[in-house]
Coordinates of C-alpha atoms in Angstrom, one line a residue:
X265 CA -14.9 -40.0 -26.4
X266 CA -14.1 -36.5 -24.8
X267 CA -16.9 -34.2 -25.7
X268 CA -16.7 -31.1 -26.9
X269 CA -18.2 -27.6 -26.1
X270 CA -20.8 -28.0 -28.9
X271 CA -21.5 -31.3 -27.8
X272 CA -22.2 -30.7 -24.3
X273 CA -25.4 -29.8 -22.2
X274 CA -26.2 -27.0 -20.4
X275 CA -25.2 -28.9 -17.0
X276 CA -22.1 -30.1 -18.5
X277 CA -21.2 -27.1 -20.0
X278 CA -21.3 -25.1 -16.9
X279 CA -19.3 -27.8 -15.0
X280 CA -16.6 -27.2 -18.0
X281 CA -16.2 -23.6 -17.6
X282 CA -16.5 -23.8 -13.7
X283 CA -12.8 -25.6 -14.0
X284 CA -11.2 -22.6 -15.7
X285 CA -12.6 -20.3 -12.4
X286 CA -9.7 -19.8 -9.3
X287 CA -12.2 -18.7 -6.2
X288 CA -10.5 -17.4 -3.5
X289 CA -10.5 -18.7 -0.2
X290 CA -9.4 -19.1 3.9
X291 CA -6.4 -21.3 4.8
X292 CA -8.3 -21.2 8.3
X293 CA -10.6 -23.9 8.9
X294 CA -14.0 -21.9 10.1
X295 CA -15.5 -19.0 8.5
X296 CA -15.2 -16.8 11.4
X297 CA -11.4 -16.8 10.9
X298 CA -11.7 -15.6 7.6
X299 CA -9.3 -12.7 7.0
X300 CA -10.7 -10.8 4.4
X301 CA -14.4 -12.1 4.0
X302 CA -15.3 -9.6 1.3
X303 CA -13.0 -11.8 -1.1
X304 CA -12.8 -14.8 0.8
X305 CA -16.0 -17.5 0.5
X306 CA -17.7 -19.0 3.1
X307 CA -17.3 -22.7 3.9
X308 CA -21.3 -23.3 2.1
X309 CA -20.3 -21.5 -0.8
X310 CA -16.7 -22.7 -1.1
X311 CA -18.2 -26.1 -0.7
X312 CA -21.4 -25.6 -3.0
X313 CA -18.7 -24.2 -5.6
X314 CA -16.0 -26.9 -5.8
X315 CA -19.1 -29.5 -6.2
X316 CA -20.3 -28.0 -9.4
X317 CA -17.0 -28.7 -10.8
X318 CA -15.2 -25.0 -9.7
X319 CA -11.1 -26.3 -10.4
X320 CA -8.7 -23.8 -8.3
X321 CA -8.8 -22.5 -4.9
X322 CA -6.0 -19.4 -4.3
X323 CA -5.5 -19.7 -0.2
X324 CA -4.5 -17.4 2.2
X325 CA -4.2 -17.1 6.2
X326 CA -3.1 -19.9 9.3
X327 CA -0.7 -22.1 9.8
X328 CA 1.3 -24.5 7.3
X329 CA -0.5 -27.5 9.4
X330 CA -3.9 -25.6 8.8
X331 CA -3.1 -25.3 5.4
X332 CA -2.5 -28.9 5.0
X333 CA -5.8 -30.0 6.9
X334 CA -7.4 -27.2 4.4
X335 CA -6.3 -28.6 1.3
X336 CA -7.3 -32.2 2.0
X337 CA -10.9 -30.7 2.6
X338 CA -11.0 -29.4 -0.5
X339 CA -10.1 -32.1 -2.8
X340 CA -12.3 -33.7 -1.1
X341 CA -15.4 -31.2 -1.9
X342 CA -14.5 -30.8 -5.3
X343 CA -16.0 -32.7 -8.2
X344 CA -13.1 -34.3 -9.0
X345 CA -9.1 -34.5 -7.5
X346 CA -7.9 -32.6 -10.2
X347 CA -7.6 -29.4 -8.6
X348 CA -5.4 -26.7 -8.7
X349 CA -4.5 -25.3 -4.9
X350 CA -2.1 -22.0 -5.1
X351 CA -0.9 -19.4 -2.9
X352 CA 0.4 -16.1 -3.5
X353 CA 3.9 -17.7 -1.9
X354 CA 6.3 -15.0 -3.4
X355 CA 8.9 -14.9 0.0
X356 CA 8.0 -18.9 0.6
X357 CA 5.4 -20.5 2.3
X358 CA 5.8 -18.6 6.0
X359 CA 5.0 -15.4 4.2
X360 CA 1.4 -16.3 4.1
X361 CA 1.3 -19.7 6.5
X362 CA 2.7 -19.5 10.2
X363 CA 5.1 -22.3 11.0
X364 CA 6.6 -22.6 7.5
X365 CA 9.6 -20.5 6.1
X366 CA 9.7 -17.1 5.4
X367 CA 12.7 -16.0 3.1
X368 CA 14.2 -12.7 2.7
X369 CA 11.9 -10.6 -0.7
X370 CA 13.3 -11.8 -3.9
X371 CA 14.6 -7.9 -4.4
X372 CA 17.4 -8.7 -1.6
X373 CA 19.0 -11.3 -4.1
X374 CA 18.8 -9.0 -6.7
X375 CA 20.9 -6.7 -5.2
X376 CA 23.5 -9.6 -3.8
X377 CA 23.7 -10.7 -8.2
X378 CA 25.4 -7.3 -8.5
X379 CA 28.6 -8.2 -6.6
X380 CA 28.1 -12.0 -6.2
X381 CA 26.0 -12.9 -9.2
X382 CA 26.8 -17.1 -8.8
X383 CA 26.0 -16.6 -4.9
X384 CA 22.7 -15.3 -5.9
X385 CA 21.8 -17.9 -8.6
X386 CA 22.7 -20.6 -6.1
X387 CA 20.6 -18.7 -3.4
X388 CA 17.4 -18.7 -5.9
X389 CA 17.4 -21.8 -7.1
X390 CA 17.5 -23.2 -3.4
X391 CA 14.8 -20.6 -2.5
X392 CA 12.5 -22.0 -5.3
X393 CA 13.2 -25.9 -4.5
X394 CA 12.5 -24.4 -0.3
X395 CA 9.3 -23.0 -1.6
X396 CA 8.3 -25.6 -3.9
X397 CA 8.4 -28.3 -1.2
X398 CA 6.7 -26.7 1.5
X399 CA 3.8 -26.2 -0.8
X400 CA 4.1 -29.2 -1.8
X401 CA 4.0 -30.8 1.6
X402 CA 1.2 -28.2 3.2
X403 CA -1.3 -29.4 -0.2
X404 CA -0.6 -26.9 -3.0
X405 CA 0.3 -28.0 -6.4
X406 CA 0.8 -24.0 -8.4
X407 CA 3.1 -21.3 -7.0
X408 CA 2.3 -18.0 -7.8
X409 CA 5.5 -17.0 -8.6
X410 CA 8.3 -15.8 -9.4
X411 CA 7.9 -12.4 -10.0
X412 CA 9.0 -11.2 -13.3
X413 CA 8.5 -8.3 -13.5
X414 CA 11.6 -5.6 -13.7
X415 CA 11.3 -2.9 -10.9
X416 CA 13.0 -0.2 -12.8
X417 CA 11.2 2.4 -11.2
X418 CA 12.0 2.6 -7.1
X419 CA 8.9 4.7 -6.4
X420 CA 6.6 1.5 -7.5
X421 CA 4.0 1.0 -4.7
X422 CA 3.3 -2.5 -5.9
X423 CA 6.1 -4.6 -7.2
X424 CA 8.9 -3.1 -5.4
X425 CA 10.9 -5.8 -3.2
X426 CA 8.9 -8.5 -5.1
X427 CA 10.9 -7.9 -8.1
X428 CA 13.9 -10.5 -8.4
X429 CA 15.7 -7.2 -9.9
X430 CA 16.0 -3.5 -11.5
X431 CA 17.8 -4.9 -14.8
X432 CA 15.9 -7.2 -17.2
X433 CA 19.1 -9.5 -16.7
X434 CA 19.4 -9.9 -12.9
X435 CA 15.4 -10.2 -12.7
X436 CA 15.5 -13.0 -15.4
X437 CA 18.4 -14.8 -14.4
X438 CA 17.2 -15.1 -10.6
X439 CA 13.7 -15.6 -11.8
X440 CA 14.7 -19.2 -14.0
X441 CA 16.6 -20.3 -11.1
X442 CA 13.8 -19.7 -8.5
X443 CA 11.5 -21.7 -11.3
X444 CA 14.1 -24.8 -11.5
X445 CA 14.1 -25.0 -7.7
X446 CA 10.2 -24.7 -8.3
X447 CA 10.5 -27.7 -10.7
X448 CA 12.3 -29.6 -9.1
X449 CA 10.4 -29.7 -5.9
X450 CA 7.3 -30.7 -7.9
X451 CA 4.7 -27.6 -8.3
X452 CA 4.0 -25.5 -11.1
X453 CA 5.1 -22.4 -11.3
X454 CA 3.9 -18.8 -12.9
X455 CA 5.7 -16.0 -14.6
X456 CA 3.8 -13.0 -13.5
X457 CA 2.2 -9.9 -14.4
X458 CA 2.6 -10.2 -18.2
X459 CA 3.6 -7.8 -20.3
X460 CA 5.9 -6.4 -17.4
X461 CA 4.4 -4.3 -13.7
X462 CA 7.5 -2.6 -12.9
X463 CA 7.7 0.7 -14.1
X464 CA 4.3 1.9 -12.5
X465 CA 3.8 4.4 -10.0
X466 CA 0.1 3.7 -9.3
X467 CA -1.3 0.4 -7.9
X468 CA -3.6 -1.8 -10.0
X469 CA -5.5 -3.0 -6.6
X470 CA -7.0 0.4 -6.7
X471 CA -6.4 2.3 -10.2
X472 CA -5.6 1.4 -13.5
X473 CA -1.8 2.0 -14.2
X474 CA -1.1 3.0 -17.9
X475 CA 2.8 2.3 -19.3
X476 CA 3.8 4.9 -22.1
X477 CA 6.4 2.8 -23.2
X478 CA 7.0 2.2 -26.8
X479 CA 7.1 -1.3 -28.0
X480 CA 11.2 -1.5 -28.5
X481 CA 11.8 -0.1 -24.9
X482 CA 9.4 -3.1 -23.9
X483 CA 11.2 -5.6 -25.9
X484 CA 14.7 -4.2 -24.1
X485 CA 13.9 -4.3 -20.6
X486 CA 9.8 -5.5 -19.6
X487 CA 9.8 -8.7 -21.9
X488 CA 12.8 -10.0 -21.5
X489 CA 12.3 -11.8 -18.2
X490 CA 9.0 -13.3 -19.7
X491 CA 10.8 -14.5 -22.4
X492 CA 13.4 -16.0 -20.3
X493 CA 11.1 -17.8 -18.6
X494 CA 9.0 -19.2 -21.1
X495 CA 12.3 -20.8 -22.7
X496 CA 12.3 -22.7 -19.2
X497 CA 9.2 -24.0 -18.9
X498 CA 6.9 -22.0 -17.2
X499 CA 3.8 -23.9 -16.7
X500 CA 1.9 -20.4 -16.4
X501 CA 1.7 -17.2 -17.0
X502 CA -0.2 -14.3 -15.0
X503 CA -1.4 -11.4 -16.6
X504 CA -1.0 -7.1 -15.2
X505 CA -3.7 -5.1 -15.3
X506 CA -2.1 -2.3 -17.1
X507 CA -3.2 0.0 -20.1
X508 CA -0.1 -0.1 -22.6
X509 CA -1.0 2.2 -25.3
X510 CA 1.7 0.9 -27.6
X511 CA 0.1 -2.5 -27.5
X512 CA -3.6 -1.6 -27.3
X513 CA -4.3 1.6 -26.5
X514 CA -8.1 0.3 -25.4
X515 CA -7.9 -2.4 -23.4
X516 CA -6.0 -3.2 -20.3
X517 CA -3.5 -6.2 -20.7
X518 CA -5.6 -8.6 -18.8
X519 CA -8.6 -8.1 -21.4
X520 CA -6.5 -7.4 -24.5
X521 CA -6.2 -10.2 -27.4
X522 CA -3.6 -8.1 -29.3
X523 CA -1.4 -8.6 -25.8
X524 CA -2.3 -11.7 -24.5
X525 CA -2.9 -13.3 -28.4
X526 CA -0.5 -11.2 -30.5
X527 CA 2.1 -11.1 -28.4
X528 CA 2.3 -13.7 -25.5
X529 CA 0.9 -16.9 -27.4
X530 CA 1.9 -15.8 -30.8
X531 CA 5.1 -13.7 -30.7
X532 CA 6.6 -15.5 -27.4
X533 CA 5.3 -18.9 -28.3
X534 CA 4.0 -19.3 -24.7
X535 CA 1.6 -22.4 -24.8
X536 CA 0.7 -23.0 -21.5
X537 CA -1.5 -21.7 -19.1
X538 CA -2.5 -18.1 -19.0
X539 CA -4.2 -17.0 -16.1
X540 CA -5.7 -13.4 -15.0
X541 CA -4.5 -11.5 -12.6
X542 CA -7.1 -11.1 -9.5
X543 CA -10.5 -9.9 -11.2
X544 CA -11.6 -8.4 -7.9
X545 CA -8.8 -5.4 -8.5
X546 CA -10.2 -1.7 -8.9
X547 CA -8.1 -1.7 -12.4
X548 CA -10.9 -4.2 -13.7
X549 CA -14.1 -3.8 -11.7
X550 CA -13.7 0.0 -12.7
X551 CA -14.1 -0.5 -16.1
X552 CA -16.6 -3.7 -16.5
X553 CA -18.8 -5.9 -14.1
X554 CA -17.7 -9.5 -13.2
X555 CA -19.1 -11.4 -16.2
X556 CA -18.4 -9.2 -18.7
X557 CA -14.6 -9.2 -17.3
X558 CA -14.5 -12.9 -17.1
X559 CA -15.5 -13.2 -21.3
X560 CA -13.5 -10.6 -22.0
X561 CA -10.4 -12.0 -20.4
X562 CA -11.6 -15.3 -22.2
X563 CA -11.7 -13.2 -25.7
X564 CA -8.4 -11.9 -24.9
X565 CA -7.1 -15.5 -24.6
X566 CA -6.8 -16.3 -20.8
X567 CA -7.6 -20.2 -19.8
X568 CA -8.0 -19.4 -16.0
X569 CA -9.7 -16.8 -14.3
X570 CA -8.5 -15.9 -11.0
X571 CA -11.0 -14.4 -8.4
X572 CA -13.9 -13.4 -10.6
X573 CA -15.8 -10.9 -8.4
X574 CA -18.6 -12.9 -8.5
X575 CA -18.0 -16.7 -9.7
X576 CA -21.3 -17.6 -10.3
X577 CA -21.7 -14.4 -12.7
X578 CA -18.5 -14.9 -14.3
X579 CA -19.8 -18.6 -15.0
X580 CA -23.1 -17.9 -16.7
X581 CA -21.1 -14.9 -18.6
X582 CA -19.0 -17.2 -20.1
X583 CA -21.1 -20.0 -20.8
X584 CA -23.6 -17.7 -22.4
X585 CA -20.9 -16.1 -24.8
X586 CA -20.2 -20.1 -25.6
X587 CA -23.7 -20.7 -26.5
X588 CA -24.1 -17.5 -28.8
X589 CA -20.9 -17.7 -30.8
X590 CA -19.1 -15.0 -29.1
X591 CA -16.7 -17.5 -27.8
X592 CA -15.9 -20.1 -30.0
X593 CA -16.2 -23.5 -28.3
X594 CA -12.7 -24.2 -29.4
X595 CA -11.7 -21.4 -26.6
X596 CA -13.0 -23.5 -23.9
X597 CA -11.1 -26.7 -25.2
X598 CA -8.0 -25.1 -25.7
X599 CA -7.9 -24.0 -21.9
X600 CA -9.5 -27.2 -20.8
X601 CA -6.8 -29.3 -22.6
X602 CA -3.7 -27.0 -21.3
X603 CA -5.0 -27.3 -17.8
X604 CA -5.0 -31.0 -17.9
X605 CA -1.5 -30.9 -19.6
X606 CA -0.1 -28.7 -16.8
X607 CA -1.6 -30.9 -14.0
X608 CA -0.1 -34.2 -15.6
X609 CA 3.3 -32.4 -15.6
X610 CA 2.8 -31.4 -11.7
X611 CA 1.6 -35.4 -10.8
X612 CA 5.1 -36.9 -12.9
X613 CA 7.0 -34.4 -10.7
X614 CA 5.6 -35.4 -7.6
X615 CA 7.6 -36.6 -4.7
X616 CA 6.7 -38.9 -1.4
X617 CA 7.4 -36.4 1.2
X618 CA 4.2 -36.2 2.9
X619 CA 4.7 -34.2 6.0
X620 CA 4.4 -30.7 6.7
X621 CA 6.3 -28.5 8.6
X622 CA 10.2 -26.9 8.2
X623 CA 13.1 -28.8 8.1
X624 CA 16.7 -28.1 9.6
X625 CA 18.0 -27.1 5.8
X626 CA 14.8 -24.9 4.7
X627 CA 15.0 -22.8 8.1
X628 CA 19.2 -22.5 7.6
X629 CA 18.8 -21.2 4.1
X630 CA 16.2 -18.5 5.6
X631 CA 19.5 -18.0 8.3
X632 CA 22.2 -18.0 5.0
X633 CA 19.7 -15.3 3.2
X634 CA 19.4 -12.7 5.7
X635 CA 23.5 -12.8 6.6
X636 CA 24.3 -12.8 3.2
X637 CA 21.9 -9.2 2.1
X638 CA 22.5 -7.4 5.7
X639 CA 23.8 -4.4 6.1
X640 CA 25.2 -2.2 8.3
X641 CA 27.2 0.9 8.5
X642 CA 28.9 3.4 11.1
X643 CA 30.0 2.9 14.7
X644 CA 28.3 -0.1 16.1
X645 CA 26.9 -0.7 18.7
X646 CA 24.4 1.4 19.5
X647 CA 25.7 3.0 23.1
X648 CA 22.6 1.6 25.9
X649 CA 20.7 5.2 27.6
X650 CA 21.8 6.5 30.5
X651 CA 18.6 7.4 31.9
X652 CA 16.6 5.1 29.2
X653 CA 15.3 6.3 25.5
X654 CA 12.7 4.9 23.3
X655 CA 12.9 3.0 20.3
X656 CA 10.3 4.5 17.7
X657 CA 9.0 1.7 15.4
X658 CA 7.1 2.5 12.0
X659 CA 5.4 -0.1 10.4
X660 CA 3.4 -0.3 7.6
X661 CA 0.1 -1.1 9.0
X662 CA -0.7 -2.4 12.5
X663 CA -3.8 -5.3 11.3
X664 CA -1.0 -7.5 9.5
X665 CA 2.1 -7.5 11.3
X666 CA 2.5 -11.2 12.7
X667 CA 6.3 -10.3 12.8
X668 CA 5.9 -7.8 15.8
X669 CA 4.2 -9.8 18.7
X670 CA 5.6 -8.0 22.1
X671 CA 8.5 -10.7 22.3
X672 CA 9.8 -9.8 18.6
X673 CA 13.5 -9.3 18.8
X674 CA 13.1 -5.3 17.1
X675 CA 10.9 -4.8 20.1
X676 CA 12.3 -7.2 22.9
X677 CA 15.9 -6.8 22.4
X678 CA 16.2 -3.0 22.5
X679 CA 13.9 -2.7 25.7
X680 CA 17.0 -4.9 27.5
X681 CA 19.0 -2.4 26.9
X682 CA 16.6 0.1 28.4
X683 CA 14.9 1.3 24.8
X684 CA 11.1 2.0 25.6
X685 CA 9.3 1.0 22.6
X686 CA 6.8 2.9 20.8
X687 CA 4.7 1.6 17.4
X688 CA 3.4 4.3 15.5
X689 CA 0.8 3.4 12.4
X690 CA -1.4 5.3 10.6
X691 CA -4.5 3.6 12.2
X692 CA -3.0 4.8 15.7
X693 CA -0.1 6.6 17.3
X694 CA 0.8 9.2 15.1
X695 CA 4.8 10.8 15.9
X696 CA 4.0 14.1 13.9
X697 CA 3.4 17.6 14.0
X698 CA 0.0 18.3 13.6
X699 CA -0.2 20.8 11.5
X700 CA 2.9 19.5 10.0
X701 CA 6.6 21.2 10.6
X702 CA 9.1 21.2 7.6
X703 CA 12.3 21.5 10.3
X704 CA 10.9 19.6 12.9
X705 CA 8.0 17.3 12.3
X706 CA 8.8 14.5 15.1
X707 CA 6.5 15.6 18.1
X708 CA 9.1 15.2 20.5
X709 CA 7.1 15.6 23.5
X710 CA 4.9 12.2 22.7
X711 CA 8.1 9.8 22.7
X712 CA 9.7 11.2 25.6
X713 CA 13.2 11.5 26.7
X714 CA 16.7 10.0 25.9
X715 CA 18.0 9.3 23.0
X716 CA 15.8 7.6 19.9
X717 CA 16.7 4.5 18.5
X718 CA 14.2 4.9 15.0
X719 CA 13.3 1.3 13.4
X720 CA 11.4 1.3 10.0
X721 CA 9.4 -1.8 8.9
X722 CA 8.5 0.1 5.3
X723 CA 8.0 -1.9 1.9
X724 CA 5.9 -1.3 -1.1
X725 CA 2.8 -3.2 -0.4
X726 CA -0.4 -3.8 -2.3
X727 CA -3.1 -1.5 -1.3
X728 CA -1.3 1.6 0.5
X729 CA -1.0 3.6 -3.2
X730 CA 2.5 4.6 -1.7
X731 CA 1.5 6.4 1.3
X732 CA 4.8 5.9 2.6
X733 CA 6.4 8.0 0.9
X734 CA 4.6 10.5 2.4
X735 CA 6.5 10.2 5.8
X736 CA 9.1 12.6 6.5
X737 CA 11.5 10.3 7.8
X738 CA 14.8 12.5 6.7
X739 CA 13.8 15.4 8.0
X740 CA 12.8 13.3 11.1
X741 CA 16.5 12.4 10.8
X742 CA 17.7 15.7 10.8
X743 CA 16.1 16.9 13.6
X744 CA 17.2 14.2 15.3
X745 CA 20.7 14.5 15.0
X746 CA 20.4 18.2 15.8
X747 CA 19.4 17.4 18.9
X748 CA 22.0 15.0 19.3
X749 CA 19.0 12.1 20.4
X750 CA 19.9 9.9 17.6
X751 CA 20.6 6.7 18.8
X752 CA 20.9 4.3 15.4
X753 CA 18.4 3.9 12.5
X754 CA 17.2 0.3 11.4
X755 CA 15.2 -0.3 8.1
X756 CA 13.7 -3.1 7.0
X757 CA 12.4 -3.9 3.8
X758 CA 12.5 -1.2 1.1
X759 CA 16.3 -1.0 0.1
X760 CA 15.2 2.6 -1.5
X761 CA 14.7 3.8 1.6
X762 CA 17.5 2.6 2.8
X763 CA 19.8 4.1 0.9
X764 CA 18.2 7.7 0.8
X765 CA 18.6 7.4 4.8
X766 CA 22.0 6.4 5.5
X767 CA 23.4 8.8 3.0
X768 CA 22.4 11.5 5.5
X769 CA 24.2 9.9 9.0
X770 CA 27.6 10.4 9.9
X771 CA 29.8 7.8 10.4
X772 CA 29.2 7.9 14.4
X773 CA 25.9 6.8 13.9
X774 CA 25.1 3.1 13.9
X775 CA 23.1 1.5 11.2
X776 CA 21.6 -1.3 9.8
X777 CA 20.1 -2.8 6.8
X778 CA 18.0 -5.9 6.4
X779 CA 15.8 -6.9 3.3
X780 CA 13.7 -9.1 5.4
X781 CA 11.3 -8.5 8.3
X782 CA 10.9 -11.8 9.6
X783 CA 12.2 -12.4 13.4
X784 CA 15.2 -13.9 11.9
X785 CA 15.8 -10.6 10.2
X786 CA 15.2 -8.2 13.2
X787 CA 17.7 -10.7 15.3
X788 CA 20.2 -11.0 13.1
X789 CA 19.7 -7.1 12.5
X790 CA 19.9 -6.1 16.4
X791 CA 22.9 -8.5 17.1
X792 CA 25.1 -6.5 14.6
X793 CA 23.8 -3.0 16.0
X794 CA 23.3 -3.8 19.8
X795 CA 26.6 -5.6 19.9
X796 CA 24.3 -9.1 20.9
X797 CA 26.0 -11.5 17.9
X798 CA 26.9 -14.1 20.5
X799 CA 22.7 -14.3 21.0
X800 CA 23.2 -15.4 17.2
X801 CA 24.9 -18.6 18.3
X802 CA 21.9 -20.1 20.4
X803 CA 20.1 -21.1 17.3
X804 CA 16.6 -22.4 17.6
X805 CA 13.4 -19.9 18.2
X806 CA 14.4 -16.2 18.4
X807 CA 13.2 -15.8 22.4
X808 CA 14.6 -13.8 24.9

């Protein structure tokens, strides 16, 4: 007979609620690999964790065959093989794991569904069976994704390009056929961040965002996705750190029962798993410590509790709020019994296919995505320099930019045509006036002679509280074409930018467009606007 919360032991207790914890952790075998060691455990603790019965492990960092070494490790350290092993996988598995496939941002379909809405469809249901069996094959069993929030406003620092669209309709459509392809490859998926993230301007990794939004403009565009999804299936459900005072003008989502009760498990009907959003994000650990923030999310009616800023104090939180009555011990079943129910759906989906790695068809759909959202305009191709030029490259921060080794085809291809490249950061070389110059602000004298062929890796990303924006990249532009030492402009990533750019070049001016920033991206990207397609046709690894 399956004990209950009132029937169990202090030992046994703890175990219980130790399933309901996701702990965050390395794809990298040895702890001095560890990426981001403030939130990532240490092999002794990881270990010690997963033994006294911790039940999710969210990975990040190596290689898709690391990842699949890692994963084996630890189902075999935890107390049981019922684990859950996920992944922030939003783009595919080769967003986070080397060797696997990396796809173009979800936001790039979502502009194809305007003009080719059954193209785009077809496109996400293939990218969601890609992603699903990747995971599936490298060890994880929960994808945390898709994305469904709406990204109706274009100066969100957070969601941006990880929306699957800026209508409720194109994000919801695109997001069901990402989670069939999900499905169908065998993992669970999760509808996140719940009530809606994409109308922010501030990023909940640092701040908490508040949404004015009255409860009928919710209903129109914010929920509708959510709903959507939850008619489909959706194993889980991920909640936003965001104050809504409409629905509770106290508590942030994550920690509110009248939005995660009230409206999610009540209103929408969603009865399977809800699951926090990280607890480690300043929107939470500014307002409350990590135990109180793991029993409130509890209260609020979340069954997992993703990267508690300290496990072991979320643990004795929450078991203590048990034991006095705060919690009713029905709570803990309730979670207990959807988790169980969710990984019984993932084992009857399970297929054979054991091996890890990319196949033929997952790395020609990454090929079919970036053709199919690429862009260019103007006179191609860019005219090779004389007496040489320089190829200015801005990217968003130099310590995570796998994409941009020295044989990367933004850097490799434009220096055979006699384009000197130069990375500028905001941890190094900087290309402005300093103090700044509203006509003028590109330094010149630092990049050197010949014309300027200007490449921008920019996309909202977590962490950066939109410090993009702050670049004067059309004025750049203008001063640039002044001086007649523009060259052609390349942007990859934010499709905002994009457009607010291009508007201002003539139609002399070669120019390009790509979603993605992947190599396949930046070669597909230079073949159109160096006049290189035929290096298109060699297929294979994107070398010189």
């Amino acid at each position: 007979m399956l004990k209950t919360a009132t029937t169990m032991n202090p030992v046994e207790l703890r175990r219980a609620v130790s399933q309901l914890l996701v702990v965050r952790a390395s794809g990298h075998a040895g702890d001095q690999q560890r990426r981001y060691p403030r939130w990532e455990l240490s092999n002794s603790e990881l270990q010690r964790q997963l033994e006294n019965g911790v039940g999710g492990v969210i990975l990040l960092g190596g290689t898709a065959t690391e990842l699949q070494q890692r994963c084996r490790t630890l189902r075999a350290w935890a107390a049981d093989d019922d684990l859950l092993l996920c992944a922030d996988v939003e783009e595919g598995v080769g967003q986070r794991f080397e060797g696997a496939t990396w796809l173009v941002p979800p936001l790039a379909l979502g502009r194809l569904h305007g003009h080719n809405p059954a193209a785009a469809i077809r496109f996400a249901e293939r990218y969601g069976r890609c992603t699903a069996d990747q995971a599936r094959r490298c060890g994880l069993n929960w994808v945390l994704a898709p994305v469904c929030d709406v990204n109706s406003n274009p100066a969100n620092p957070v969601i941006n390009v990880r929306a699957w669209g800026q209508a409720p309709e194109a994000a919801g459509a695109l997001a069901e056929a990402f989670q069939r392809g999900l499905q169908a490859g065998g993992v669970l998926g999760c509808a996140k961040h719940f009530p809606g993230h994409g109308d922010t301007a501030q990023d909940s990794h640092l701040e908490l965002p508040v949404l004015a939004h009255a409860r009928e403009r919710l209903e129109q565009l914010e929920l509708k996705p959510f709903r959507r999804l939850i008619a489909a299936g959706v194993e889980s459900v991920m909640t936003a750190h965001l104050l809504i005072p409409a629905l509770d003008a106290e508590r942030p989502a994550t920690l509110s029962p009248k939005v995660l009760t009230d409206l999610l498990r009540v209103s929408l009907d969603f009865q399977g798993l809800i699951v926090t959003d990280a607890l480690v994000m300043e929107a939470i650990t500014g307002l409350v410590g990590p135990g109180e923030a793991a029993v409130q999310a509890f209260e609020a009616g979340a069954d997992l509790i993703l990267m508690p800023a300290d496990a072991d104090e979320a643990i004795n939180a929450v078991c203590a709020a048990l034991v006095s009555g705060r919690l009713p011990a029905s709570r803990l079943e309730q979670s207990l019994q959807r988790r169980r129910e969710a990984l019984q759906r993932c084992r009857g989906r399970q297929s054979q296919n054991k091996t890890a790695g990319e196949t033929t068809e997952e790395h020609q759909l990454a090929l079919e995505l970036v053709g199919a959202t690429l862009e260019v305009q103007g006179a191609t191709p860019v005219d090779a320099p004389a007496g040489g030029g320089v190829t200015l490259i801005r990217v968003d921060g130099v310590l995570a930019c796998p994409f941009l080794r020295p044989e990367a085809p933004a850097i490799s291809w434009p220096a055979r045509r006699g384009f000197r490249p130069i990375l500028c950061h905001e941890l190094g070389i900087s290309p402005w006036h300093d103090p700044p110059q509203a006509d003028h602000p590109l330094a010149l004298d630092r990049l050197g002679e010949g014309p300027v062929l200007l490449q921008l890796f920019l996309r909202g990303n977590p962490f950066r509280a939109g410090r993009d924006r702050d670049d004067p990249w059309p004025a750049a532009i203008r001063q640039l074409l002044a001086l007649n030492r523009l060259a052609g402009l390349a942007v990859y990533g934010c499709p905002y930018r994009w457009e607010s750019l291009r508007a201002l070049l003539p139609s002399s001016i070669p120019a390009a467009y790509s979603p993605g920033q992947m190599a396949e991206a930046q070669q597909m990207l230079m073949g159109r606007l160096l006049g290189e397609e035929h290096m298109l046709e060699l297929g294979g690894e994107f070398t010189d």
